[in-house]
PDB file of C-alpha atoms in Angstrom:
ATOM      1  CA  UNK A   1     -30.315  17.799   4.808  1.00  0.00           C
ATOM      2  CA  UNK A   2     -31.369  17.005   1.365  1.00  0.00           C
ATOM      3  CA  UNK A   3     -27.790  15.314   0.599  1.00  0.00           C
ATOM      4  CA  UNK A   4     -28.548  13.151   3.898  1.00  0.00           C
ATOM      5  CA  UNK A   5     -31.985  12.144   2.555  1.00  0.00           C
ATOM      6  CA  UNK A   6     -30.449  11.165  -0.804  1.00  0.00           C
ATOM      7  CA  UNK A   7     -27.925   8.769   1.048  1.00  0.00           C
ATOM      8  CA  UNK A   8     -30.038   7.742   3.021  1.00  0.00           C
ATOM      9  CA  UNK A   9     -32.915   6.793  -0.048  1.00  0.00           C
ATOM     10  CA  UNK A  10     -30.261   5.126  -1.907  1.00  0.00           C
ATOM     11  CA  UNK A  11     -28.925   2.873   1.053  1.00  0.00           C
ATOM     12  CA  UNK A  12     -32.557   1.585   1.526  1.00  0.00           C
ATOM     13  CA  UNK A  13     -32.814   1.078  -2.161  1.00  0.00           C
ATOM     14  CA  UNK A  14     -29.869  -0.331  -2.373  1.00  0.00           C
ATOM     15  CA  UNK A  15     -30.693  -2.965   0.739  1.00  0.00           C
ATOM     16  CA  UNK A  16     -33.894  -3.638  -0.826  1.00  0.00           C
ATOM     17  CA  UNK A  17     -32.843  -4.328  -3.773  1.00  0.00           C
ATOM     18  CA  UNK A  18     -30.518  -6.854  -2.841  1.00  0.00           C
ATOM     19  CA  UNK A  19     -32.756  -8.441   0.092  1.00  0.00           C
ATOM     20  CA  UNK A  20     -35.132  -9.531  -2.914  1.00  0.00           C
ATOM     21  CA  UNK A  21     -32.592 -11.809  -4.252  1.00  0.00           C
ATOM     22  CA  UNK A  22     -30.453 -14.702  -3.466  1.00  0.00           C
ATOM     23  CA  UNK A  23     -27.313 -13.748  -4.712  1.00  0.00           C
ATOM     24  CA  UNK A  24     -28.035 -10.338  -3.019  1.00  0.00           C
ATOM     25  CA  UNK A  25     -28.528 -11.938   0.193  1.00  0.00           C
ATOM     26  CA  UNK A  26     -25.088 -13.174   0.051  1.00  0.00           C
ATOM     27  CA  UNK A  27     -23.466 -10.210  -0.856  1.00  0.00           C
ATOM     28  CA  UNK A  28     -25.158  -8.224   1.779  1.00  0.00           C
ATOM     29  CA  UNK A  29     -23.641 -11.064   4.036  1.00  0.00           C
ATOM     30  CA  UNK A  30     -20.602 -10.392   2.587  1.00  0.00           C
ATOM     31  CA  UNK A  31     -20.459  -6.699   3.027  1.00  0.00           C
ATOM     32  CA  UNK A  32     -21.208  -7.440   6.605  1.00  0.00           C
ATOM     33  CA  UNK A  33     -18.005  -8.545   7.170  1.00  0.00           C
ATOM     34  CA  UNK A  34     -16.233  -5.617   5.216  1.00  0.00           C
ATOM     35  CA  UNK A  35     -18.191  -3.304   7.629  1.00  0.00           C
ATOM     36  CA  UNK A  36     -16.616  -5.470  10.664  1.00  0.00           C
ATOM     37  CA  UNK A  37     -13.179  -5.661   9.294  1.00  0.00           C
ATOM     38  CA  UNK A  38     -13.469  -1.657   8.120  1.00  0.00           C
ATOM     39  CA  UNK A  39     -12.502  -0.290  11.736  1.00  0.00           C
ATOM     40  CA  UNK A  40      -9.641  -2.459  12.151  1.00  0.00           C
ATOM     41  CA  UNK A  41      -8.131  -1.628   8.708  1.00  0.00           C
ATOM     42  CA  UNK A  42      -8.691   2.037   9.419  1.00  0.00           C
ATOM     43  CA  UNK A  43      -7.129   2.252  12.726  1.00  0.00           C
ATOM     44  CA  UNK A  44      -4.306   0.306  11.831  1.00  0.00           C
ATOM     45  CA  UNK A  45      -3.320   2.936   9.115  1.00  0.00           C
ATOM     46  CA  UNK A  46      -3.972   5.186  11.251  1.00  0.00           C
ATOM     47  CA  UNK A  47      -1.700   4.023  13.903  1.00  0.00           C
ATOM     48  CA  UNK A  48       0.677   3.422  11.354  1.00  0.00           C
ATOM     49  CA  UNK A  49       0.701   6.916  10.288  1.00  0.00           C
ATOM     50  CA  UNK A  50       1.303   8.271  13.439  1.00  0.00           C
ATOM     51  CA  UNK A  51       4.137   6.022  13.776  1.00  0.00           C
ATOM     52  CA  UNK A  52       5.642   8.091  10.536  1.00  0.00           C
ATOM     53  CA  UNK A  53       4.295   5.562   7.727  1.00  0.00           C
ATOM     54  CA  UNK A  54       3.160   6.991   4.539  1.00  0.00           C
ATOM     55  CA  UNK A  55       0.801   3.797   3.966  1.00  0.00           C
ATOM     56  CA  UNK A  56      -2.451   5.369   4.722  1.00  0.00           C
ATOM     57  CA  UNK A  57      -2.361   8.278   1.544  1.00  0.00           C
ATOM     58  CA  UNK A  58      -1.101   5.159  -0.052  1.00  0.00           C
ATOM     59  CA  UNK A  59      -3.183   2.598   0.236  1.00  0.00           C
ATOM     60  CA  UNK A  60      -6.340   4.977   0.451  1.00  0.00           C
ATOM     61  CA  UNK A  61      -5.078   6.143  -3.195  1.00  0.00           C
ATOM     62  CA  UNK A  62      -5.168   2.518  -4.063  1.00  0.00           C
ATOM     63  CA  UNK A  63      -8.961   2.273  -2.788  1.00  0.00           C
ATOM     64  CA  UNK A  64      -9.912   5.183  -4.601  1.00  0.00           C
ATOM     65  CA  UNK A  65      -8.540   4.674  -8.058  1.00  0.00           C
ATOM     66  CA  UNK A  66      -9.876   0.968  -7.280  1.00  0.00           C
ATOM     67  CA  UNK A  67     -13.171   2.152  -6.906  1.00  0.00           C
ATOM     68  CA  UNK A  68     -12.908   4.513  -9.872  1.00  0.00           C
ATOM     69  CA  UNK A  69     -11.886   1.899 -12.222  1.00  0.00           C
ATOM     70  CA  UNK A  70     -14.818   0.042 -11.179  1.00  0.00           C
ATOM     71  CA  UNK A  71     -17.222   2.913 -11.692  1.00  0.00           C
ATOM     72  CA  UNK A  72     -15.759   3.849 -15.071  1.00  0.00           C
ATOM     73  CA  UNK A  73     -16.760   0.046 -16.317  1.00  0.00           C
ATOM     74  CA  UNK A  74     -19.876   0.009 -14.946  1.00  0.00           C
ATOM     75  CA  UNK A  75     -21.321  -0.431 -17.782  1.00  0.00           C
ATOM     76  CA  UNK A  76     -19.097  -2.967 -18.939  1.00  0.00           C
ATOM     77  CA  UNK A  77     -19.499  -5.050 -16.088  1.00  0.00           C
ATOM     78  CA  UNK A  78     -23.398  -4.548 -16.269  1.00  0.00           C
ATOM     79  CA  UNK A  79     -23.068  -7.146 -18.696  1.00  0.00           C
ATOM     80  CA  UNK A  80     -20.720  -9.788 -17.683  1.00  0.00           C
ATOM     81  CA  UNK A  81     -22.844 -12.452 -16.058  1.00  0.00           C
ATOM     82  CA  UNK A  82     -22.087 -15.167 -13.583  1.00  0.00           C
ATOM     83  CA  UNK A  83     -22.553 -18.918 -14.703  1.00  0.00           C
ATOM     84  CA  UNK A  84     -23.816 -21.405 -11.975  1.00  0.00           C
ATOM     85  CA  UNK A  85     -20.294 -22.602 -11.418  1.00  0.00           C
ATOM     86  CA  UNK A  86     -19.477 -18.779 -10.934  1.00  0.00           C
ATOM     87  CA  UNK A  87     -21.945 -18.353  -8.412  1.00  0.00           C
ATOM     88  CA  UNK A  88     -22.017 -21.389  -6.466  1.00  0.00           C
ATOM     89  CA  UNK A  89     -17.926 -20.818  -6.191  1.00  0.00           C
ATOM     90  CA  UNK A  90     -18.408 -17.342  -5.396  1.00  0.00           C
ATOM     91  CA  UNK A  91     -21.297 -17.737  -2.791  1.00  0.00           C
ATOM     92  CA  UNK A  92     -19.160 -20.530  -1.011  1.00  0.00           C
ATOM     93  CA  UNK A  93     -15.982 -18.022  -0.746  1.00  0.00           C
ATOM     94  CA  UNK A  94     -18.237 -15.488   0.959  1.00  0.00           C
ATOM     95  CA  UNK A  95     -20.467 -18.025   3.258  1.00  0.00           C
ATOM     96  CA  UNK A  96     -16.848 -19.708   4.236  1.00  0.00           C
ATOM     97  CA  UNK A  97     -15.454 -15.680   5.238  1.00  0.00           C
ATOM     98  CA  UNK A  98     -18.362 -14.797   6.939  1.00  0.00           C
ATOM     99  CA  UNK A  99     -18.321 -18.330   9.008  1.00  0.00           C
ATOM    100  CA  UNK A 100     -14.619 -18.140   9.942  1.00  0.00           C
ATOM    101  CA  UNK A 101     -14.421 -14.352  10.226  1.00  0.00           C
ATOM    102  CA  UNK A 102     -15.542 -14.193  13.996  1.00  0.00           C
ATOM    103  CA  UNK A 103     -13.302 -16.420  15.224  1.00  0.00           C
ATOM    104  CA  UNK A 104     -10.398 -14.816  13.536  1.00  0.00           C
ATOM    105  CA  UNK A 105     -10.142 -11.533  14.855  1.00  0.00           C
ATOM    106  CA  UNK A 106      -6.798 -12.090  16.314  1.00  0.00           C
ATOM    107  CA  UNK A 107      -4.990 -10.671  13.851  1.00  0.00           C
ATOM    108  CA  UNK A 108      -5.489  -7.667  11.843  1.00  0.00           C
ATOM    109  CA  UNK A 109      -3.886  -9.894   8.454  1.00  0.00           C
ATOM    110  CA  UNK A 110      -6.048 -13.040   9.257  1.00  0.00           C
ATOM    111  CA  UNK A 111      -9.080 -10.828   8.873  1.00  0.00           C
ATOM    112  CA  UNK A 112      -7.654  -9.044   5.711  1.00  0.00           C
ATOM    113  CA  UNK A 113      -7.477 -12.624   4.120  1.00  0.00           C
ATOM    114  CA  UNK A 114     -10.964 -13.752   5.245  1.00  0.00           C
ATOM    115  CA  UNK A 115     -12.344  -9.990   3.502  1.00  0.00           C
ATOM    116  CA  UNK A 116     -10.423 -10.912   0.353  1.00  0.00           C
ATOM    117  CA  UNK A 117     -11.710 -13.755   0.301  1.00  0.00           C
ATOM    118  CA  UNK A 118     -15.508 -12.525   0.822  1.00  0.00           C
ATOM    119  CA  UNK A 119     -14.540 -10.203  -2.226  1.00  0.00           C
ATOM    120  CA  UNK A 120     -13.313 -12.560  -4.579  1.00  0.00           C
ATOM    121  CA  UNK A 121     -16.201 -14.238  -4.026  1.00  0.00           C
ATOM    122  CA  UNK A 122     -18.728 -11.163  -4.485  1.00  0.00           C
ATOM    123  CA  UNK A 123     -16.821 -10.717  -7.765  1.00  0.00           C
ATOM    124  CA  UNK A 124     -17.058 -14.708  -8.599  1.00  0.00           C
ATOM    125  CA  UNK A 125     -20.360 -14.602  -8.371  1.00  0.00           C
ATOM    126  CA  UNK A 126     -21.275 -11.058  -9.474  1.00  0.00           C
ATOM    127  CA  UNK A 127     -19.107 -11.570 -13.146  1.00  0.00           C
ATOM    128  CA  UNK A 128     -17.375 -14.873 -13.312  1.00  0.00           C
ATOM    129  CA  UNK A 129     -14.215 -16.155 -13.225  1.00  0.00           C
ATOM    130  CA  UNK A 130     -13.272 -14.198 -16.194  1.00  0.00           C
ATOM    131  CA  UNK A 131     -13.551 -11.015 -13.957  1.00  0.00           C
ATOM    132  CA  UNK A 132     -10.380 -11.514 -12.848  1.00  0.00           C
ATOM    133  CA  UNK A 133      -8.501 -12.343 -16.322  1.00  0.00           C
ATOM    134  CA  UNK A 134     -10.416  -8.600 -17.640  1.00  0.00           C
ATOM    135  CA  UNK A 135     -10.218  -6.737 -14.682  1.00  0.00           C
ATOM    136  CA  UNK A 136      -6.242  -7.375 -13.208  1.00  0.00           C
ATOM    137  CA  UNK A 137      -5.734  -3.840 -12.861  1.00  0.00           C
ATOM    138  CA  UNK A 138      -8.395  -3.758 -10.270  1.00  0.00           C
ATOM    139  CA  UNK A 139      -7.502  -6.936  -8.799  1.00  0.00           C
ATOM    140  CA  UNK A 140      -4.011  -5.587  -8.383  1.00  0.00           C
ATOM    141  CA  UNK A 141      -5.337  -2.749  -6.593  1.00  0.00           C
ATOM    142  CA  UNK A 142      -7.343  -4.596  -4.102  1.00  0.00           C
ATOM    143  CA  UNK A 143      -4.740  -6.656  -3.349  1.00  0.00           C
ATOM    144  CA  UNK A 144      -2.819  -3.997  -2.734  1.00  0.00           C
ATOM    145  CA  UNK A 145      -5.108  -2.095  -0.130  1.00  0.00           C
ATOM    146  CA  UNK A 146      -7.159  -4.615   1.550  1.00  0.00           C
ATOM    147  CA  UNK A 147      -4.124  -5.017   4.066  1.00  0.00           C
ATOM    148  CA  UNK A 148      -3.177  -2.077   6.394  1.00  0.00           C
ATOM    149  CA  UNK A 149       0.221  -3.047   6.476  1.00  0.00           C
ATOM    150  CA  UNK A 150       1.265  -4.461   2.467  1.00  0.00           C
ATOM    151  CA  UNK A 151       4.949  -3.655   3.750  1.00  0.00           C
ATOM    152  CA  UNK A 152       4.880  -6.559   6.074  1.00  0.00           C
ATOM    153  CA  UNK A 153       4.434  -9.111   3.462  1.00  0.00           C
ATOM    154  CA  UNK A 154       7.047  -7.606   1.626  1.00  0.00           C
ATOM    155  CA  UNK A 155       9.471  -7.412   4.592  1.00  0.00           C
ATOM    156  CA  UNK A 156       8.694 -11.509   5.180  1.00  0.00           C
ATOM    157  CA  UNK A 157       9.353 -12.021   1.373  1.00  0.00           C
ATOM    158  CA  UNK A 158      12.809  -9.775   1.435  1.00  0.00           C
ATOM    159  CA  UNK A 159      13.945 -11.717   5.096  1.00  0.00           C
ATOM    160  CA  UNK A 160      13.203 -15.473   3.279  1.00  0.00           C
ATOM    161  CA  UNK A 161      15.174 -15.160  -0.036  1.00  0.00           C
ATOM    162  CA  UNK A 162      17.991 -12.533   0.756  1.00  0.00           C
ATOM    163  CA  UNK A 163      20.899 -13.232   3.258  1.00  0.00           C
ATOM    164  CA  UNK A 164      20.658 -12.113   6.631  1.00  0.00           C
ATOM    165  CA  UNK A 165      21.069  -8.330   7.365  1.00  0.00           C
ATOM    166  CA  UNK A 166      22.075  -7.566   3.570  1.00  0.00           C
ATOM    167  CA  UNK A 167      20.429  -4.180   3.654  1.00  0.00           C
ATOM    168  CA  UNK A 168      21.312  -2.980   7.000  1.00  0.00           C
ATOM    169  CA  UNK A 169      24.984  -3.889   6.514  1.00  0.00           C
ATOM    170  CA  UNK A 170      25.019  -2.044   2.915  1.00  0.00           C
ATOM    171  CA  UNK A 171      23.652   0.971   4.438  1.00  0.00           C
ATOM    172  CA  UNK A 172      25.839   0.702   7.952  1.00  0.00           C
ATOM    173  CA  UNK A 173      29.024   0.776   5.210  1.00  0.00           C
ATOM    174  CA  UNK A 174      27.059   3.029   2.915  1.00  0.00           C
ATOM    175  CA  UNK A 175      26.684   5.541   6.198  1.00  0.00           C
ATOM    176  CA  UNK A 176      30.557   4.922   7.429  1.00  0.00           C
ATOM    177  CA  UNK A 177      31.744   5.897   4.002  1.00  0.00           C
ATOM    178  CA  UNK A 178      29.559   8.962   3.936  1.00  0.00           C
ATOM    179  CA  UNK A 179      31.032   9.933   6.972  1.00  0.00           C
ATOM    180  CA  UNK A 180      34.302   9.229   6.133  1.00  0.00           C
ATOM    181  CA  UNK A 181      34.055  11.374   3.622  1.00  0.00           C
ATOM    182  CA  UNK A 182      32.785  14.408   5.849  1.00  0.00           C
ATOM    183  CA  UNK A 183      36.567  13.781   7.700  1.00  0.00           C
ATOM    184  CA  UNK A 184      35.230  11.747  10.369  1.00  0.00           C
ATOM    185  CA  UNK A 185      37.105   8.504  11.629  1.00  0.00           C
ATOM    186  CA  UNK A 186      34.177   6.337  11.079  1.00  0.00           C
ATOM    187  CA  UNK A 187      34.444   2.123  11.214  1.00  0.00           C
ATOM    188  CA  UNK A 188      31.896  -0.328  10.337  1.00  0.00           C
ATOM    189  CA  UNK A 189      31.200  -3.869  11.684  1.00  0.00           C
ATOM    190  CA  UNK A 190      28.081  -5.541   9.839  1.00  0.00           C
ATOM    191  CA  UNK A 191      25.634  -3.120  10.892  1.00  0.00           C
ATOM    192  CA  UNK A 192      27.179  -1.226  13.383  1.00  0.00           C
ATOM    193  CA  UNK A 193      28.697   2.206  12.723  1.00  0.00           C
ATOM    194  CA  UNK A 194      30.767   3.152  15.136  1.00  0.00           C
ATOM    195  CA  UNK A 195      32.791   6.529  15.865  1.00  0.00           C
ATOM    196  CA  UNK A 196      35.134   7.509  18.508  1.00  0.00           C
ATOM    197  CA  UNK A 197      32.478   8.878  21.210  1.00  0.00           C
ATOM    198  CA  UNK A 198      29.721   5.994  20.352  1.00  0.00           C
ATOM    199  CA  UNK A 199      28.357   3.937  17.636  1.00  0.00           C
ATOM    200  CA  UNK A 200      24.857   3.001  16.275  1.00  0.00           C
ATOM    201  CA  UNK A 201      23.087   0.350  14.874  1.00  0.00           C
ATOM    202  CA  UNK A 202      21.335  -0.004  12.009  1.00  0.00           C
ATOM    203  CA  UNK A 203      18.654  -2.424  12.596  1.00  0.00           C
ATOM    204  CA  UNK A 204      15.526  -2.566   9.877  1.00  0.00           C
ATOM    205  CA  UNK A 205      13.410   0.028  10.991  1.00  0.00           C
ATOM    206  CA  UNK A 206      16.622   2.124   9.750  1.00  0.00           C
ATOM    207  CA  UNK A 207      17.675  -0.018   6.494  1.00  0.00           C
ATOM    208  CA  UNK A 208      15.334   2.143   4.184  1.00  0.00           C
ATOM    209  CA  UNK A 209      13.520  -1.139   3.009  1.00  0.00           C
ATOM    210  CA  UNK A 210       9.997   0.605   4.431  1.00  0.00           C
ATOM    211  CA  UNK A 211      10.515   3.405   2.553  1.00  0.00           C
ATOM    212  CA  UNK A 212      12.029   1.858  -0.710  1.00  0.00           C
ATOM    213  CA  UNK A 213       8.298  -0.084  -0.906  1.00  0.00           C
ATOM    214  CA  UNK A 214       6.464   2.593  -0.426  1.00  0.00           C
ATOM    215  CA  UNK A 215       8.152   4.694  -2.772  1.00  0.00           C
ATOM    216  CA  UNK A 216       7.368   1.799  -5.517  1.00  0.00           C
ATOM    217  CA  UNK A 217       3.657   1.593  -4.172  1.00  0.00           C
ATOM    218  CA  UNK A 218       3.602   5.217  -5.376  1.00  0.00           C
ATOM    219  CA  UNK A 219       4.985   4.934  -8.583  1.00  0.00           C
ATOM    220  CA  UNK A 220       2.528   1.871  -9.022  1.00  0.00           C
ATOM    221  CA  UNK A 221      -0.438   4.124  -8.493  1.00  0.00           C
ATOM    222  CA  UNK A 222       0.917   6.978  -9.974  1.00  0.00           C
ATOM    223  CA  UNK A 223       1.973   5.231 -13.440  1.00  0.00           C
ATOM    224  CA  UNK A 224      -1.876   3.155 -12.807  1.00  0.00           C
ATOM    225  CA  UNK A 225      -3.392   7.205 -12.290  1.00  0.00           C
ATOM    226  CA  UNK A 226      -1.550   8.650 -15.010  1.00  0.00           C
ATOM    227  CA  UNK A 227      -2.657   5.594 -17.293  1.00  0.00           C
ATOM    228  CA  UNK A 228       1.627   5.006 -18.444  1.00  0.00           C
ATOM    229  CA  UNK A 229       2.644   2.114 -20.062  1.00  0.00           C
ATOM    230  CA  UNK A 230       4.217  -1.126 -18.275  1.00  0.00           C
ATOM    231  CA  UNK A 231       7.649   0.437 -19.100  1.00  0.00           C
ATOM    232  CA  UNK A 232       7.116   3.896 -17.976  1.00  0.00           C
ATOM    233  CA  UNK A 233       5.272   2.407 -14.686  1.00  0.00           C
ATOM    234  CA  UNK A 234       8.317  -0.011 -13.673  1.00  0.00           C
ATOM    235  CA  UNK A 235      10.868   2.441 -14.422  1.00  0.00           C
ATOM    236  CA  UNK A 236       8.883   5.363 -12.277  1.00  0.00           C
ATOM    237  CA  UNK A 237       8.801   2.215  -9.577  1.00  0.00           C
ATOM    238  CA  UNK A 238      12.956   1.842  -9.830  1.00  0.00           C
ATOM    239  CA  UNK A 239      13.167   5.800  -9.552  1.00  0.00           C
ATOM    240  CA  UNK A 240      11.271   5.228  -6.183  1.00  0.00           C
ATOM    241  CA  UNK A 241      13.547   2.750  -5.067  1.00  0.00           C
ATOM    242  CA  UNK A 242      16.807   4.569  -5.402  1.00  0.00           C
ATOM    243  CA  UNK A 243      15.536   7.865  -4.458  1.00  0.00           C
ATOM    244  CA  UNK A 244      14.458   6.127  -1.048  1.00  0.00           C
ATOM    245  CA  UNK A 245      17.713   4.040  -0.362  1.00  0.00           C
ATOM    246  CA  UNK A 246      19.863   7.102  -1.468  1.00  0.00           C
ATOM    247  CA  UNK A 247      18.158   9.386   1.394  1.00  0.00           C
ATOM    248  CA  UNK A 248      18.228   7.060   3.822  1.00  0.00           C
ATOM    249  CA  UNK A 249      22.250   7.327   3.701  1.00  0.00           C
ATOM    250  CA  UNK A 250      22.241  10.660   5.012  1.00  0.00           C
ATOM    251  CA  UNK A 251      19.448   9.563   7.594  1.00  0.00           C
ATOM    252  CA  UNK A 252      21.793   7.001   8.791  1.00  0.00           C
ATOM    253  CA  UNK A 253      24.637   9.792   8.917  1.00  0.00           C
ATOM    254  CA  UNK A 254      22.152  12.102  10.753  1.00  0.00           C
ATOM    255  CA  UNK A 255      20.853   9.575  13.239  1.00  0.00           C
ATOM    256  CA  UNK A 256      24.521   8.475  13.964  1.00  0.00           C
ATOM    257  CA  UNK A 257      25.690  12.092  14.976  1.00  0.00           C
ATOM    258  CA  UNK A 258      22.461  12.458  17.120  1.00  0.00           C
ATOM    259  CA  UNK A 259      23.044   9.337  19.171  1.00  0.00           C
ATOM    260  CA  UNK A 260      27.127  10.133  20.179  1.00  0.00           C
ATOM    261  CA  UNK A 261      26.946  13.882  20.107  1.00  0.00           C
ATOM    262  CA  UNK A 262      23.241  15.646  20.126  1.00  0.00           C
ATOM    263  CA  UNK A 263      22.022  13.669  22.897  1.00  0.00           C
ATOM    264  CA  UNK A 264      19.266  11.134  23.565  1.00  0.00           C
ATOM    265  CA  UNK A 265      16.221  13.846  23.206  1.00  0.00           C
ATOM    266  CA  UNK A 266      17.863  14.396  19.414  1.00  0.00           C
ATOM    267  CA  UNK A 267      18.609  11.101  18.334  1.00  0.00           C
ATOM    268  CA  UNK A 268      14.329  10.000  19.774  1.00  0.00           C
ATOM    269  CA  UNK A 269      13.235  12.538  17.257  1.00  0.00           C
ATOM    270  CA  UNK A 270      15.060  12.314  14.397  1.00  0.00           C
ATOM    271  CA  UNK A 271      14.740   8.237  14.582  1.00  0.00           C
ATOM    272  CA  UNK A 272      10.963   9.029  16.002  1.00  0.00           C
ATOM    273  CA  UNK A 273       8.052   9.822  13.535  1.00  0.00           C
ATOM    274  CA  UNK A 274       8.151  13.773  13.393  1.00  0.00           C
ATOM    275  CA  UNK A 275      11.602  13.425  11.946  1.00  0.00           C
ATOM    276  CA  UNK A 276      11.089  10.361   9.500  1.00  0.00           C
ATOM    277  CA  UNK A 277       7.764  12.497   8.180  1.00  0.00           C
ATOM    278  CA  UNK A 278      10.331  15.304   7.477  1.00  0.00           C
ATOM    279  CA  UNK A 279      12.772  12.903   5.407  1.00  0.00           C
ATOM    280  CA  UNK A 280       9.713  11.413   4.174  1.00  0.00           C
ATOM    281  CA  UNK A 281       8.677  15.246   3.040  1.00  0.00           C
ATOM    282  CA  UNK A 282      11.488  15.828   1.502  1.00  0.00           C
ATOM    283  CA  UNK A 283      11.692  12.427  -0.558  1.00  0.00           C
ATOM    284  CA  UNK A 284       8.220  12.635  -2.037  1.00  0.00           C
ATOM    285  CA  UNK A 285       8.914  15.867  -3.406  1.00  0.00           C
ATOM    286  CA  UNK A 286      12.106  15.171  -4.757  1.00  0.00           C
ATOM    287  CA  UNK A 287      10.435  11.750  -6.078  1.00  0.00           C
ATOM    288  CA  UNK A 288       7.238  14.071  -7.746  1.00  0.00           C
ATOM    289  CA  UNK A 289       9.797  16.274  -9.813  1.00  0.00           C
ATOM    290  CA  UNK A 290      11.823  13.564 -11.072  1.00  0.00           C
ATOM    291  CA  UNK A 291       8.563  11.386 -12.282  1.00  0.00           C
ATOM    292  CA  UNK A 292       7.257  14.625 -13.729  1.00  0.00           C
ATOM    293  CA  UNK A 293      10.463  15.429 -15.808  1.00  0.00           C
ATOM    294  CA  UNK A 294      10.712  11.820 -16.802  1.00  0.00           C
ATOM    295  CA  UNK A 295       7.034  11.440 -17.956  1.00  0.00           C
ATOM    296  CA  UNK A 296       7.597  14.832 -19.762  1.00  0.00           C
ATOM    297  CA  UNK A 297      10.689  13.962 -21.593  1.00  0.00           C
ATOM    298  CA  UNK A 298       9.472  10.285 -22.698  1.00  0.00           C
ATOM    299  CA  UNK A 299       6.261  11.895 -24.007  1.00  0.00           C
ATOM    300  CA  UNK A 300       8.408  14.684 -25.912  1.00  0.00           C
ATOM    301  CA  UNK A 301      10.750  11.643 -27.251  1.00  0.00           C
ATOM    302  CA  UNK A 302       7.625   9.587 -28.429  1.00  0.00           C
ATOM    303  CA  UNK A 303       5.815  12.711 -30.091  1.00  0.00           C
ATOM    304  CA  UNK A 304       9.290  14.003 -31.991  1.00  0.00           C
TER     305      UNK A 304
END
């Protein structure tokens, strides 16, 4: 109980304090809206997870070392001040999310904007302008959580400058080749692998494009979290990338002998979430070890 009473005391100091004061005013109007928009983001990770996405350990990483970044400046940004311009910019952004907010609720991304938005202008008018130029590291991170579903944006990016199906045909030929070399008489049209009992396609879902971003998502925080250089961080980003495009080859090789041999109830769980979390498993694991032995040995080559 005494924990509960010290939350509790703090929120009411915390309210008061801020109901004395303009600027607080509008950030408590702000927050409003990040309490409104905090279900939605939650269940759609949650959802997502279910559905055998890794984006809620992810992006709740992102949150937290967010959060902790901001809490180990505290007292550094105790004493960066807003000017006028700062504040009357800032208290704009959030009046503007707040307005439009209600009648956006459509869509779990319009409401992600609106809340960045209402954030960038709690930290306009909080620090400055100049929060942003100090402080990109926790920009980044905001940016990178404040959407359930960052892999969308990426997918929209990929799909607008690459040509049409380039991953899923690379992997369809990647998987035909693979089992090829197993001794079976595998053929490949675009992205359809095709064997002498059936063939399967591999659409995006399968085309490991998911899994490649998260993979560099976790290098990201895990190069941010383990405070590496630019270098170290990109290259631990790349490792991601291959790792996750490598496994899904065998993926592909597994899903395609479930759908013409195992059966229907096979192929639904191996394609299904149980059996991506498994490859997913396996991958993160595999991923750890090699960014552990390649921190290790770049920290042994700068020391000698």
């Amino acid at each position: 109980m005494k924990w509960q009473q010290q939350i509790g005391w703090q929120i009411r100091s915390f309210l008061y304090t801020h109901l004395r004061t303009r600027h607080g005013r509008f950030v408590l109007c702000g927050l409003l809206v990040g309490l409104c928009y905090f279900p939605v983001w939650l269940g759609s990770l949650t959802v997502a997870a279910f559905q055998g996405s890794a984006g809620l350990p992810l992006v709740t990483a992102a949150v937290a070392l967010g959060l902790y970044e901001l809490w180990k400046r505290r007292q550094e940004l105790s004493l960066l001040t807003a000017s006028n311009e700062d504040q009357f910019l800032g208290h704009a952004l959030i009046v503007s999310g707040a307005i439009l907010f209600p009648f956006c609720r459509a869509a779990v991304w319009s409401q992600a904007l609106l809340w960045l938005l209402v954030l960038s202008g709690i930290a306009c008018s909080s620090w400055g302008i100049k929060f942003f130029q100090r402080y990109a590291l926790v920009v980044l991170l905001i940016l990178i959580s404040v959407y359930p579903k960052p892999g969308l944006m990426a997918r929209i990016l990929w799909k607008t400058f690459t040509p049409p199906n380039l991953l899923e045909n690379f992997m369809a030929w990647s998987g035909t080749q693979t089992l090829k070399m197993m001794g079976q008489p595998a053929e490949v049209t675009g992205n359809i692998v095709s064997l002498p009992d059936g063939s399967v396609e591999v659409a995006w879902g399968c085309n490991g494009f998911n899994m490649a971003f998260t993979m560099a998502a976790a290098g990201l925080i895990l190069g941010l979290f383990l405070q590496q250089s630019w270098i170290r961080t990109s290259t631990m980003m790349l490792i991601g990338i291959l790792l996750a495009l490598i496994f899904n080859i065998p993926r592909i090789v597994l899903l395609a002998f479930a759908s013409v041999y195992w059966g229907q109830e096979a192929f639904d769980f191996w394609h299904g979430p149980m059996g991506g979390q498994l490859f997913t498993g396996v991958l993160f694991t595999i991923y750890y070890y090699a960014v552990m032995g390649f921190i290790n040995q770049t920290s042994r080559k700068v020391l000698s």
